Short mmCIF file of C-alpha atoms in Angstrom, two decimals:
data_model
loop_
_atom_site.label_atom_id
_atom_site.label_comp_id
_atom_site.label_asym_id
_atom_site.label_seq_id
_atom_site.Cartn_x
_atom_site.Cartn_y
_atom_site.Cartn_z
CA UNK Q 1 17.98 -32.71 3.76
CA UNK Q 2 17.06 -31.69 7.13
CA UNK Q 3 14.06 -31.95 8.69
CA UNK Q 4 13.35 -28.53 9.95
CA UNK Q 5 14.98 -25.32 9.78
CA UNK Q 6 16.82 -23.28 12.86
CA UNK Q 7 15.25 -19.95 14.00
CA UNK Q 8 17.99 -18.38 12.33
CA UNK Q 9 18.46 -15.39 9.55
CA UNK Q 10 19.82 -17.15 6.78
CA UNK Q 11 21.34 -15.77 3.62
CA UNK Q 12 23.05 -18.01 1.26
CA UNK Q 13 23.87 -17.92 -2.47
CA UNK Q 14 22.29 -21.42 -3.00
CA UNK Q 15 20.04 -22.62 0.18
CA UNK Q 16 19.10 -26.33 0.86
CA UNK Q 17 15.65 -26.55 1.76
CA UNK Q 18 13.90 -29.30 3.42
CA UNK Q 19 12.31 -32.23 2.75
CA UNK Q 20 8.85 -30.99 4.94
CA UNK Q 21 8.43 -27.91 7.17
CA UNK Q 22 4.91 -27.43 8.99
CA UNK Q 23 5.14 -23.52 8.01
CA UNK Q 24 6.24 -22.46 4.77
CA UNK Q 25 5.94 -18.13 4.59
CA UNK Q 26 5.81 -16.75 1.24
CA UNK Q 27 7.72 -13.64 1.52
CA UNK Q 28 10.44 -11.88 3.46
CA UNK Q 29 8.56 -8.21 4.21
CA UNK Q 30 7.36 -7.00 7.06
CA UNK Q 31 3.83 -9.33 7.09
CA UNK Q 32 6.60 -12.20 6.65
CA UNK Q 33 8.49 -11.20 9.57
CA UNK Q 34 5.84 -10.65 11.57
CA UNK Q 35 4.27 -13.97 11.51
CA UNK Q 36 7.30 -15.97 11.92
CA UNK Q 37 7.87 -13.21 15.22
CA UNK Q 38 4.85 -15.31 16.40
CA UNK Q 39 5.18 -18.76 15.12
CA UNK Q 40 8.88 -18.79 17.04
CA UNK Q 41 6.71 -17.74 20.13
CA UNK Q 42 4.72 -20.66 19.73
CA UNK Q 43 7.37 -22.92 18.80
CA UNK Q 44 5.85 -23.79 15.10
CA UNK Q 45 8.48 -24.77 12.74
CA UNK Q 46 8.80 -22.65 9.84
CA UNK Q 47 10.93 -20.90 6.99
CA UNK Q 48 10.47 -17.77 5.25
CA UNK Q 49 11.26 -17.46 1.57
CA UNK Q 50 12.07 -14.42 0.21
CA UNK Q 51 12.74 -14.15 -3.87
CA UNK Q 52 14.83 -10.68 -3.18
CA UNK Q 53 15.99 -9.79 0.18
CA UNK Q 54 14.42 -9.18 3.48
CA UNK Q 55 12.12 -5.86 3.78
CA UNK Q 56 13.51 -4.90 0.03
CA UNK Q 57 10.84 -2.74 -1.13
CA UNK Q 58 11.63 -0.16 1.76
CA UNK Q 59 15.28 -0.34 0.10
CA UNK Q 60 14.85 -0.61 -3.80
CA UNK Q 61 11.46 1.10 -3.88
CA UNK Q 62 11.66 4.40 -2.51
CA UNK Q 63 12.69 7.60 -3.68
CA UNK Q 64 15.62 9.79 -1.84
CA UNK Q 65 12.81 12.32 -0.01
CA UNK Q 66 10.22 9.57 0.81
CA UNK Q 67 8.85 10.10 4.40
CA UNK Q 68 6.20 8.01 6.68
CA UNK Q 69 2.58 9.51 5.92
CA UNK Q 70 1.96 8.20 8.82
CA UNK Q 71 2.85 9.19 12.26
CA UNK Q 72 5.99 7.34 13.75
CA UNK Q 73 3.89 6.43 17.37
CA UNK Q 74 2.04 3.72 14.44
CA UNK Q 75 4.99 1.99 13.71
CA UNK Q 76 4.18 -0.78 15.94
CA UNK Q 77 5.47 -4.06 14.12
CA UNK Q 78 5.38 -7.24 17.09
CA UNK Q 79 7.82 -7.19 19.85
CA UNK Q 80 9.53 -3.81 18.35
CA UNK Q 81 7.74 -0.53 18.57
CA UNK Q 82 9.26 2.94 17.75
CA UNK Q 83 11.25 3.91 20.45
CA UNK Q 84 12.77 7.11 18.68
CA UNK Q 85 12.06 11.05 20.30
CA UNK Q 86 9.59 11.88 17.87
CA UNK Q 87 6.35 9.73 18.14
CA UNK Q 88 4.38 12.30 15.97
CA UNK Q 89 6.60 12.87 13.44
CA UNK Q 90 7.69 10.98 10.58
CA UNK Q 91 10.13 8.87 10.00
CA UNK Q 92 12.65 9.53 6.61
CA UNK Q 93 13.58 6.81 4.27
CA UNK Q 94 17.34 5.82 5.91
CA UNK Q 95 15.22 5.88 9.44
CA UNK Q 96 12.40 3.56 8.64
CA UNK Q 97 15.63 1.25 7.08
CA UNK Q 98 17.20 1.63 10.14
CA UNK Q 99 13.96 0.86 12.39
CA UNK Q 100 13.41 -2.43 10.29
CA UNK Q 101 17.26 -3.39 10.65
CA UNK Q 102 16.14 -3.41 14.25
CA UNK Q 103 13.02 -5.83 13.73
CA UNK Q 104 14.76 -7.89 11.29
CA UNK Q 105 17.58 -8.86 14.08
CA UNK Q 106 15.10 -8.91 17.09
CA UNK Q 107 12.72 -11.36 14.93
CA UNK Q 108 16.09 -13.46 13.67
CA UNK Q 109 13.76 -15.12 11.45
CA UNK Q 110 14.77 -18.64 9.56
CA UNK Q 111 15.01 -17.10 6.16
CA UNK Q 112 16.06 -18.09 2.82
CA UNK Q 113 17.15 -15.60 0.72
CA UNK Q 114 17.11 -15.49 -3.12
CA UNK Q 115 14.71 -18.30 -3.72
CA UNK Q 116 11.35 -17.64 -5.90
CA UNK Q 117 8.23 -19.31 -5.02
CA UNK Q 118 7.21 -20.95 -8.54
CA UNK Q 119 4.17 -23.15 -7.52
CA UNK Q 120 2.07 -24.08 -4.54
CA UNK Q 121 -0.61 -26.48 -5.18
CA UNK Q 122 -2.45 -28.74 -2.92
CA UNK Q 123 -1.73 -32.61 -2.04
CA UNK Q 124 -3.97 -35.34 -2.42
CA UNK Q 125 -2.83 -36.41 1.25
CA UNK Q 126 -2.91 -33.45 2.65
CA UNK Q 127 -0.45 -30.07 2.55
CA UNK Q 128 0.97 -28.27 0.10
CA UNK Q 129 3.35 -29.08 -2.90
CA UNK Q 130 6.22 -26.35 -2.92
CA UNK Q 131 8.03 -25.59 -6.02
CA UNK Q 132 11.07 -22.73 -5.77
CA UNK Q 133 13.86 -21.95 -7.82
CA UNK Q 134 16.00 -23.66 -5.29
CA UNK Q 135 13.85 -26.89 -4.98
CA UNK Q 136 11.01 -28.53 -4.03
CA UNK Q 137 9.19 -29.42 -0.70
CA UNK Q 138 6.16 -30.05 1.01
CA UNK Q 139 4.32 -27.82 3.76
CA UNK Q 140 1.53 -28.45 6.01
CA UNK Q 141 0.13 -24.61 5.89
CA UNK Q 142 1.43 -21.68 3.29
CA UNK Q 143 1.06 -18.34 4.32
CA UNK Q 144 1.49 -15.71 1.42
CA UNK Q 145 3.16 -12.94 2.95
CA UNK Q 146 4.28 -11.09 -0.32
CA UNK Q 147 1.41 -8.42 -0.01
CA UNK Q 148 -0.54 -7.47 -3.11
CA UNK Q 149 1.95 -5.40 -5.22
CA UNK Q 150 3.75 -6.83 -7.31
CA UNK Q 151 3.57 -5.68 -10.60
CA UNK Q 152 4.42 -1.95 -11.78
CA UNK Q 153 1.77 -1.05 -13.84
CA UNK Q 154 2.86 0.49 -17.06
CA UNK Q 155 -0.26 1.87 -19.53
CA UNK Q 156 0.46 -0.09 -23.08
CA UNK Q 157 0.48 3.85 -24.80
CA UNK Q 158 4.09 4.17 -22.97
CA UNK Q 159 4.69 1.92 -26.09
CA UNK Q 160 3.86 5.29 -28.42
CA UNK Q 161 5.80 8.27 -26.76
CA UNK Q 162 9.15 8.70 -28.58
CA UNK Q 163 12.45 7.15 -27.64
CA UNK Q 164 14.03 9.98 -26.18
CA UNK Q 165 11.72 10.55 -23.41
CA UNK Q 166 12.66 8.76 -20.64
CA UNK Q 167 9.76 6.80 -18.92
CA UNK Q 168 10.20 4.91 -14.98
CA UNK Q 169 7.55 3.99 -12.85
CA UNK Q 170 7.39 4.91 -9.34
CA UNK Q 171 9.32 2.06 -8.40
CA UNK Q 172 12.78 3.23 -9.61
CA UNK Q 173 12.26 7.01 -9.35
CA UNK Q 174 14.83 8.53 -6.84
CA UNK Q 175 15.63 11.74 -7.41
CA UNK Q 176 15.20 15.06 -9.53
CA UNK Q 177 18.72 14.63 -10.59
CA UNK Q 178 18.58 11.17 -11.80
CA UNK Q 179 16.13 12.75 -15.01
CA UNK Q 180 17.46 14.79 -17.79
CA UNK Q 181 16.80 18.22 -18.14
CA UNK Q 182 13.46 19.22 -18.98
CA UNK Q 183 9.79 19.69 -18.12
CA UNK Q 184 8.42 16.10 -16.21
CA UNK Q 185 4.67 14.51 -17.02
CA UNK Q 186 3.61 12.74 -13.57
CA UNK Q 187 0.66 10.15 -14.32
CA UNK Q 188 -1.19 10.01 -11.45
CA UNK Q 189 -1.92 11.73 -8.84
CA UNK Q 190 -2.06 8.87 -5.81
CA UNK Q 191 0.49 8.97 -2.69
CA UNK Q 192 3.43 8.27 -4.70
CA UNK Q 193 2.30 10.80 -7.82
CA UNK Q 194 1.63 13.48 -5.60
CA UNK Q 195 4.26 13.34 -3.59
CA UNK Q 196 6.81 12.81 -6.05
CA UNK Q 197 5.52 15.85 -8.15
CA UNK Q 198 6.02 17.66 -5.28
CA UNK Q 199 9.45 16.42 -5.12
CA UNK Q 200 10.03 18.00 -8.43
CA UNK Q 201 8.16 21.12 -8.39
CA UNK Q 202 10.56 21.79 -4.63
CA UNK Q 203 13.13 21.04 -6.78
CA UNK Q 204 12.10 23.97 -9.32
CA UNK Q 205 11.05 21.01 -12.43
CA UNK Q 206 8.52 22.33 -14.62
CA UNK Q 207 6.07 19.21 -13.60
CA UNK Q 208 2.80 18.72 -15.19
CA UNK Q 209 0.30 16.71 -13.33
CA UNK Q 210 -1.93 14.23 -15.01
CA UNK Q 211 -4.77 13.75 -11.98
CA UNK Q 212 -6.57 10.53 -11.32
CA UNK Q 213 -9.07 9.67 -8.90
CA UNK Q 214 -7.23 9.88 -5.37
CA UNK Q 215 -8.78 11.65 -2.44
CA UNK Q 216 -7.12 14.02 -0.01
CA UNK Q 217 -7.11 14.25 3.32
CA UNK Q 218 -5.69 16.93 5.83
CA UNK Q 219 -2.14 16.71 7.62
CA UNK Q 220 -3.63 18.79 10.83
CA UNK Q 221 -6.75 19.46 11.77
CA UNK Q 222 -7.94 21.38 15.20
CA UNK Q 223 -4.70 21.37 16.52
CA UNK Q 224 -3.66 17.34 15.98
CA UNK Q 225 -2.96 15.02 12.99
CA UNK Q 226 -5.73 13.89 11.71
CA UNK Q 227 -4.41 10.03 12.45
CA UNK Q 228 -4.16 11.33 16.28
CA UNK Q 229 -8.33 12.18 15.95
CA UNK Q 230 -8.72 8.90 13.67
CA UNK Q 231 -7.39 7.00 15.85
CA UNK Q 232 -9.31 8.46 19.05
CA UNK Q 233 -12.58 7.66 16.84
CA UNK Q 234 -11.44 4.28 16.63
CA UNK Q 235 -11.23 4.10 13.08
CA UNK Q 236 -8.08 1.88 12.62
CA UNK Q 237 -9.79 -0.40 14.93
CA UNK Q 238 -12.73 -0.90 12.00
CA UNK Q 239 -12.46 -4.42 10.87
CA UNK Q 240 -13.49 -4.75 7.22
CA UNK Q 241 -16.81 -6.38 8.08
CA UNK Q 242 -17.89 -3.57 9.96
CA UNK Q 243 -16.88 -0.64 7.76
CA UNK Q 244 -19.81 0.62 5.31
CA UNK Q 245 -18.26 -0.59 1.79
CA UNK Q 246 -17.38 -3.88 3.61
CA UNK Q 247 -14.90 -5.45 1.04
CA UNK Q 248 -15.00 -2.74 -0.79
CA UNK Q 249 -12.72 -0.87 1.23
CA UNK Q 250 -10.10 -2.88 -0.33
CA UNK Q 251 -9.98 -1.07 -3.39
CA UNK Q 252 -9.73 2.04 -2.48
CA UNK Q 253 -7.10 4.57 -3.39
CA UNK Q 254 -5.33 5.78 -0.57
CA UNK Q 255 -5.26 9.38 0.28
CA UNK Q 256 -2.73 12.11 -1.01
CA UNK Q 257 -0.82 13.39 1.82
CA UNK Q 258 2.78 14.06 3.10
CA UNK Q 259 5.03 13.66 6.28
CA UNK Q 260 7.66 15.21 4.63
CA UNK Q 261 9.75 18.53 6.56
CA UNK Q 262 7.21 17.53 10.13
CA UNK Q 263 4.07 17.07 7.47
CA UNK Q 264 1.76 19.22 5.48
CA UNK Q 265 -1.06 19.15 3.50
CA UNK Q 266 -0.55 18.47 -0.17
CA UNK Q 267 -2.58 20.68 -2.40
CA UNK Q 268 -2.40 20.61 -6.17
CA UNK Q 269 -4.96 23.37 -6.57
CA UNK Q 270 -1.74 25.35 -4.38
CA UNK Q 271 1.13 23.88 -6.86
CA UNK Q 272 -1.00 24.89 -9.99
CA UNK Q 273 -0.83 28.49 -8.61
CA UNK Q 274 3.21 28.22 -8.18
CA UNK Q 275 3.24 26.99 -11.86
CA UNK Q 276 2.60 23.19 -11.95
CA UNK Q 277 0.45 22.51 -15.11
CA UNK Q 278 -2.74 20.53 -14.13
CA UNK Q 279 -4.35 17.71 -16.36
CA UNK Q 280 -7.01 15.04 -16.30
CA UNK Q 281 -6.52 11.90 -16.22
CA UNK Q 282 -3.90 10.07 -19.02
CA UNK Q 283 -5.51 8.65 -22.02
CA UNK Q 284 -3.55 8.59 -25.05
CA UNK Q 285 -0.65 9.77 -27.30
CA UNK Q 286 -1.53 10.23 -30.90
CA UNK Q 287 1.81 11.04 -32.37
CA UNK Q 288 2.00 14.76 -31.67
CA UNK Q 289 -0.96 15.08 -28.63
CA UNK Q 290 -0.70 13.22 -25.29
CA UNK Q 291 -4.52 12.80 -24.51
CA UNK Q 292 -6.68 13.73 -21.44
CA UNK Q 293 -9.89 13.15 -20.08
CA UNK Q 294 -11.78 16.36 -19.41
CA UNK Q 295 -12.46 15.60 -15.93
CA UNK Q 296 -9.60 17.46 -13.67
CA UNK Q 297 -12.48 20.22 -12.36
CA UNK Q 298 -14.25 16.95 -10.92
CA UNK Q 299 -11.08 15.03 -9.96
CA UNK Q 300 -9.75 18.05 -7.42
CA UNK Q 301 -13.22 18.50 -6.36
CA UNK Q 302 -14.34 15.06 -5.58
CA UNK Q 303 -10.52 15.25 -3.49
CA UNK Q 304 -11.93 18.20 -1.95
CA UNK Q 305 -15.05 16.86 -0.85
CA UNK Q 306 -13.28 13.79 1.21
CA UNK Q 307 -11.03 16.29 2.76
CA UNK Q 308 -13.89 18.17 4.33
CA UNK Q 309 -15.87 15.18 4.95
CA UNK Q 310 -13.13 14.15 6.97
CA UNK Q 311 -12.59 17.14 8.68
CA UNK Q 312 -16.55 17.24 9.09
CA UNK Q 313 -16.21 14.03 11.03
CA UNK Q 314 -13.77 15.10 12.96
CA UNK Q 315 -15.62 17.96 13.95
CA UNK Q 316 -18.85 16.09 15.23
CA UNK Q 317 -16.37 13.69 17.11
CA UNK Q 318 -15.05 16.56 19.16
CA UNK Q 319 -18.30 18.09 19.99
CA UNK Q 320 -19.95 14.57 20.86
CA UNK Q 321 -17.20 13.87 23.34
CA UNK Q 322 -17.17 17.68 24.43
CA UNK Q 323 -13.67 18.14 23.43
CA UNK Q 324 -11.82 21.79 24.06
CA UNK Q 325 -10.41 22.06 20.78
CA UNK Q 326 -8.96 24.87 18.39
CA UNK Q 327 -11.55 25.82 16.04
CA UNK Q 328 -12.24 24.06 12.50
CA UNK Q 329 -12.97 25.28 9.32
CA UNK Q 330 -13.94 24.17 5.58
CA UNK Q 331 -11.75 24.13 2.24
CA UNK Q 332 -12.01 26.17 -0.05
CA UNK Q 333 -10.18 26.00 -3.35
CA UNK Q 334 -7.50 28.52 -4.25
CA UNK Q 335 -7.42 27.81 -8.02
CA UNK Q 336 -10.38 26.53 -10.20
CA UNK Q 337 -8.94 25.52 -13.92
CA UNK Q 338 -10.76 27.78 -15.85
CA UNK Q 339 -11.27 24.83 -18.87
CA UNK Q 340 -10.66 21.47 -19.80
CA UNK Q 341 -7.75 20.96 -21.21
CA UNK Q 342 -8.00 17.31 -23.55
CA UNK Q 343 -4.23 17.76 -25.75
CA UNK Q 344 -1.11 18.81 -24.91
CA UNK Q 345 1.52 19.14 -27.70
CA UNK Q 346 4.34 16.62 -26.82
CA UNK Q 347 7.60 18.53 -28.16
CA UNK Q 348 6.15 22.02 -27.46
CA UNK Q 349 6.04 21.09 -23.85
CA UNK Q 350 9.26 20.46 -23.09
CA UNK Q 351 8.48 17.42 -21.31
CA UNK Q 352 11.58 15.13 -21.57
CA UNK Q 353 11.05 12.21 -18.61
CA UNK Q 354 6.94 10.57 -17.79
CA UNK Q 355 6.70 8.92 -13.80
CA UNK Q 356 4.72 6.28 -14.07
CA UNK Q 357 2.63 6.44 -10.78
CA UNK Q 358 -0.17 4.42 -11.10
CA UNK Q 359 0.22 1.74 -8.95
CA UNK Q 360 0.57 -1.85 -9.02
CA UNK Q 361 -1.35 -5.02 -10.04
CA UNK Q 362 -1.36 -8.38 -7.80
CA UNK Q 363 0.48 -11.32 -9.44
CA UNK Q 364 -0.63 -14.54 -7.88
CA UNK Q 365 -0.50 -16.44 -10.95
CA UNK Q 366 2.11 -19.08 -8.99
CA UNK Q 367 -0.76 -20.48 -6.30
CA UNK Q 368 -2.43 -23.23 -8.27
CA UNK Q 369 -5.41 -23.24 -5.41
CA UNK Q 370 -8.84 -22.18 -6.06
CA UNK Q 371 -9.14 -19.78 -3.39
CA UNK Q 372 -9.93 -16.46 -6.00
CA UNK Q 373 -13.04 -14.43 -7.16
CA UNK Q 374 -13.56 -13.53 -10.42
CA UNK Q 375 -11.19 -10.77 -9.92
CA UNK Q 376 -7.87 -12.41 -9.11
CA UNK Q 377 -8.22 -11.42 -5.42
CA UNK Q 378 -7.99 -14.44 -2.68
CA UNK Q 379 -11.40 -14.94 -0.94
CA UNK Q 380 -10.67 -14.92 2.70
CA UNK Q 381 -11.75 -14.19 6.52
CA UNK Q 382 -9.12 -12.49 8.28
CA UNK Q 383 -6.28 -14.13 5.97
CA UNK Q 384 -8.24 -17.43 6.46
CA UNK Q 385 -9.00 -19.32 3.19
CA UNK Q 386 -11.70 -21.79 2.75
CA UNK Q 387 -8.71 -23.79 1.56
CA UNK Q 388 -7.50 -25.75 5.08
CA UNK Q 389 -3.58 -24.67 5.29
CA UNK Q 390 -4.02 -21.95 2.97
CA UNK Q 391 -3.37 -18.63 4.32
CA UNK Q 392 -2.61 -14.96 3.23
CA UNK Q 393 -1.50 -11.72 5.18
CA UNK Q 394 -0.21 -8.02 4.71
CA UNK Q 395 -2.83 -7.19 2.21
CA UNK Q 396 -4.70 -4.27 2.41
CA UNK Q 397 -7.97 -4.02 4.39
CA UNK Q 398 -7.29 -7.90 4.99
CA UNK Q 399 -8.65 -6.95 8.74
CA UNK Q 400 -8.75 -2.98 9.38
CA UNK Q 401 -7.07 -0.61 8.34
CA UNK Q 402 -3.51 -1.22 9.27
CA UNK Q 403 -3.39 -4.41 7.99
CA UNK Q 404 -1.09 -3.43 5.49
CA UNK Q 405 1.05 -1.26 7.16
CA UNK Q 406 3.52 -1.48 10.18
CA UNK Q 407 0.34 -0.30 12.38
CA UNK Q 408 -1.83 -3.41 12.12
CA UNK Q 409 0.30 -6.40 10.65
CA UNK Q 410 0.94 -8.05 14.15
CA UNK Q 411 -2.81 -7.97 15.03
CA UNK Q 412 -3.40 -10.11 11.98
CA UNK Q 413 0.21 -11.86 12.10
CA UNK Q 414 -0.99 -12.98 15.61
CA UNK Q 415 -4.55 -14.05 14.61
CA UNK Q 416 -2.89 -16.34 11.54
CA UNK Q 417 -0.20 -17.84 13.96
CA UNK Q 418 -2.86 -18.64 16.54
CA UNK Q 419 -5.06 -20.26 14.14
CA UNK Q 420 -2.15 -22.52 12.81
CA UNK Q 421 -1.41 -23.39 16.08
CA UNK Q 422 -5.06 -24.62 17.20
CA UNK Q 423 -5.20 -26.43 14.30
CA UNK Q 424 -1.57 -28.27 14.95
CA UNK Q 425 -3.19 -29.29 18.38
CA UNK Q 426 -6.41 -30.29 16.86
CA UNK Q 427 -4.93 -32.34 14.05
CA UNK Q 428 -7.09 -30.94 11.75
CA UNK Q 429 -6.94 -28.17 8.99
CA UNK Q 430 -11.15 -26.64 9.46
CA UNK Q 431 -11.50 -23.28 7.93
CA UNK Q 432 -13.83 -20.40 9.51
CA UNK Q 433 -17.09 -20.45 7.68
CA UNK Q 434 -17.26 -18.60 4.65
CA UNK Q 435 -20.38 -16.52 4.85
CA UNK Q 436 -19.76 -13.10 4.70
CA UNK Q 437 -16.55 -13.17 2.71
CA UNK Q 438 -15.78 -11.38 -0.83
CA UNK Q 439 -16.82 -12.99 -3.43
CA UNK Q 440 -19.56 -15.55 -2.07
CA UNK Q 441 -23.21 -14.87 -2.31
CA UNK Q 442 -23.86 -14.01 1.58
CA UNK Q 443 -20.88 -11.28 1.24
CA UNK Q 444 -22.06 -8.91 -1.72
CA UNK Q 445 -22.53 -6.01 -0.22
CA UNK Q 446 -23.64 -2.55 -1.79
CA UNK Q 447 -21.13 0.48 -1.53
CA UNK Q 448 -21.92 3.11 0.34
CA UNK Q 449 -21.54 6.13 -2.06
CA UNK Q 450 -21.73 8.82 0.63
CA UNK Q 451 -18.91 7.63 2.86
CA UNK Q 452 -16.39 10.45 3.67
CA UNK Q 453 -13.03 8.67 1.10
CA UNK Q 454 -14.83 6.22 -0.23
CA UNK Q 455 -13.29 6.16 -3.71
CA UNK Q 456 -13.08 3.17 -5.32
CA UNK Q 457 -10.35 2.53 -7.50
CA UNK Q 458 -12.22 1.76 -10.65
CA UNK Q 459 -9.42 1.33 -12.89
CA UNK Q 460 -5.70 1.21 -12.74
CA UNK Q 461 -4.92 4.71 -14.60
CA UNK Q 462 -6.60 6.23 -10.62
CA UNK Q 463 -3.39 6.85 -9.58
#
C-alpha cells in the first residue's frame, strides 16, 4: 500500500488505504474539510474518511424550506467566503449545497469515501491504531471531525403510539406533502421543531406543538439583525473560557428563529392565535392520552424572557457606544394559554404523522481513548486532548461560538493544524495543560442562572 495519500478528492467503491499517514481526519463535513484546507497549506500528509459522503448532512438532512438562521456575510469556511449579492440574507437549502460544492473543489481534499471509522485506540509505541470498514492503519494524530450529532433521538414511548401514525425524526422530514393527510404532533420546539411546525402550519396542517425548553431570540432588532449587533458586541468572538457558564455553554439549546422569506421572528404565542394547538412538553402515551407536562405557560415565558434579555443587551450596547439607532421596545405576549392542558385524546385529534424534533445524542462509542467525563463528552482545550495526537473539532462551543458552524470552524481548524504542525517539528506529541478544562477539578465552574439564553439543555425531550 502506499505510503501517503495525494491531495486529491477521492471517491471509490472500495478504497486502499495506507499502511501509515501522519493525519488521519475522522469525518468528511465541513470541520473535516476545513482542517485538511490547512494541513495541505502546511504540507502535513493526511486523509479524510468519511462513512457517507462529503458535507452529507446539508444533503440528506434537511427539509425542502430549510434556510440559514444565520446571516450569509457568516458563512466564512477557510479560503472560501460567501461571495453571493446578499450578505444579510440567508442562504436556501440548494444555495448553501451549491456554496459547499464550491469549498469542497477549492479544498480538493484527499478523501475516502464510504469507509466507517470502527476503532481508534492508542499504540504502545506511539500513534494511533485505525480500524475502518475498509482496513486497518496506523496514524500519528486523529482528529475527529464528525461533530457531535450523530444519533436521532427517538423517545422509547414512540414504541406505544399505534401503527398507523406515521412517526420521522427531523432528520428525514422534507416536506408537508411527504405526510398523509391529517392533523401533525411536532415534539419539540428547538430550531428544527419550530421551524418545521411553521412549515406546516404555512402549509395550512392542523400542527400541534409539544414545547420544550428552547429560547427565542429576535430576527431584527433597532433596525439590524440581531447577529449584525452580536457581532459588533463581540460576542462570537467569546471563547468558552471567558463566557459566564464556561463549559456550560455547550449544552445549551440553541435559539428558535428563522431566515426563511429574508427572516422573521418565530412566535408560537402568534401561531397559537392562527390555530396551532400549544402543549407542554411530551411525556407519555397511555393507550388513548398522549401525555404532557403542565409547564407550556413557563416554557413560552422563560423563551420570552431571553428574547428581551437579548434585546435588553442590545439596547445598553447602543447607548454605551452612543449609537443613532431606531428605537427599541419590549415583548409582550399576544396569547397566554388560559390552562394547562396534561391529555390529549389520540384518535379525537386527528393527528395522523409525530416529527420527532428533539435532537441528537453523540456516539463516540468507536474511540477506545480515555479522553471523556462522566458524561460521554471529550475533555479538551480548544480541540486539544490531554491524549498527545488526539484531537477533536466542529463541536459546539469547542472555542466560541461559531465553532460549530461555517462562521468559526477555520479559526479552530487553523489552531488544530498549527498545533500538529509544531509538534511534527518538535518531535514530540505534549498536550496544553489541562487546568481549566470540563470535567477536571480546576474547571467546575458554577452556571450563571441570570445570563440572557442561558438554558441548559437538561434533558433530551428540550427540543
Amino acid at each position: 500500500m502506499p505510503a501517503s495519500v495525494p491531495a486529491a478528492h477521492l471517491v471509490r467503491t472500495a478504497p486502499t488505504l495506507p499502511d501509515r499517514v501522519r493525519v488521519a481526519v475522522v469525518g468528511g463535513g465541513q470541520a473535516g474539510l476545513s482542517l485538511s484546507y490547512f494541513l495541505q497549506q502546511l504540507g502535513i500528509d493526511h486523509i479524510v474518511l468519511e462513512k457517507n459522503t462529503v458535507t452529507h448532512t446539508w444533503r440528506s438532512q434537511r427539509w425542502d424550506a430549510f434556510s440559514l438562521v444565520t446571516p450569509n456575510w457568516q458563512c466564512q469556511l477557510p479560503g472560501h467566503p460567501y461571495a453571493g449579492d446578499e450578505p444579510h440574507g440567508f442562504m436556501k437549502k440548494d444555495e448553501i449545497i451549491d456554496y459547499l460544492d464550491g469549498f469542497i473543489a477549492k479544498v480538493n481534499a484527499p478523501v475516502l469515501e464510504g469507509v466507517t471509522v470502527k476503532r481508534i485506540a492508542p499504540q504502545p509505541e506511539g500513534g494511533y491504531a485505525v480500524a475502518t470498514s475498509a482496513g486497518d492503519f496506523i496514524a500519528d494524530h486523529v482528529v475527529v471531525a464528525s461533530g457531535g450529532y450523530h444519533q436521532p433521538v427517538v423517545p422509547r414511548m414512540a414504541e406505544r403510539l399505534p401503527a398507523l401514525v406515521t412517526q420521522v425524526h427531523s432528520a428525514d422530514y422534507r416536506n408537508p406533502q411527504s405526510l398523509p393527510e391529517g392533523a401533525v404532533l411536532v415534539a419539540g420546539s428547538g430550531q428544527s421543531g419550530a421551524q418545521i411546525a411553521e412549515d406546516l402550519h404555512l402549509a395550512g396542517r392542523k400542527v400541534y406543538l409539544a414545547v420544550g425548553d428552547a429560547p427565542r431570540c429576535a430576527r431584527f432588532y433597532r433596525g439590524k439583525d440581531v447577529v449584525d449587533w452580536l457581532a459588533e458586541m463581540n460576542y462570537y468572538d467569546m471563547p468558552v473560557d471567558a463566557h459566564p457558564l464556561k463549559e456550560g455553554v455547550r449544552d445549551n439549546t440553541n435559539h428558535y428563529v428563522t431566515g426563511r422569506d429574508g427572516g422573521r421572528d418565530i412566535d408560537l404565542r402568534k401561531f397559537a392565535n392562527e390555530g396551532m394547538e400549544l402543549y407542554g412538553r411530551i411525556g407519555g402515551f397511555d393507550g388513548q392520552y398522549l401525555q404532557f407536562d403542565t409547564n407550556l405557560r413557563e416554557s413560552l415565558d422563560r423563551a420570552d424572557t431571553v428574547y428581551n434579555g437579548i434585546n435588553s443587551s442590545i439596547d445598553r450596547f447602543i447607548e454605551k457606544s452612543g449609537i443613532d439607532a431606531p428605537a427599541g421596545g419590549t415583548y409582550e405576549p399576544v396569547w397566554t394559554p388560559e390552562f394547562e392542558r396534561p391529555l390529549l385524546d389520540l384518535a379525537a385529534s386527528g393527528i395522523t404523522s409525530v416529527i420527532w424534533c428533539i435532537g441528537f445524542m453523540p456516539d463516540f462509542a468507536w474511540i477506545d481513548v480515555p479522553v471523556f467525563n462522566g458524561r460521554g463528552a471529550p475533555i479538551h482545550r480548544r480541540g486539544i486532548t490531554q491524549i498527545p495526537g488526539l484531537y477533536f473539532l466542529g463541536l459546539p462551543w469547542l472555542y466560541t461560538w461559531g465553532s460549530g458552524r461555517f462562521s468559526g470552524i477555520a479559526r479552530d481548524a487553523e489552531f488544530v493544524a498549527t498545533h500538529i504542525a509544531t509538534q511534527e517539528t518538535q518531535g514530540a506529541q505534549a498536550s496544553p495543560g489541562m487546568e481549566g478544562i470540563a470535567g477536571t477539578p480546576a474547571g467546575q465552574q458554577t452556571m450563571a442562572a441570570n445570563l440572557p439564553g442561558a438554558q441548559p439543555r437538561v434533558s433530551a425531550m428540550a427540543g
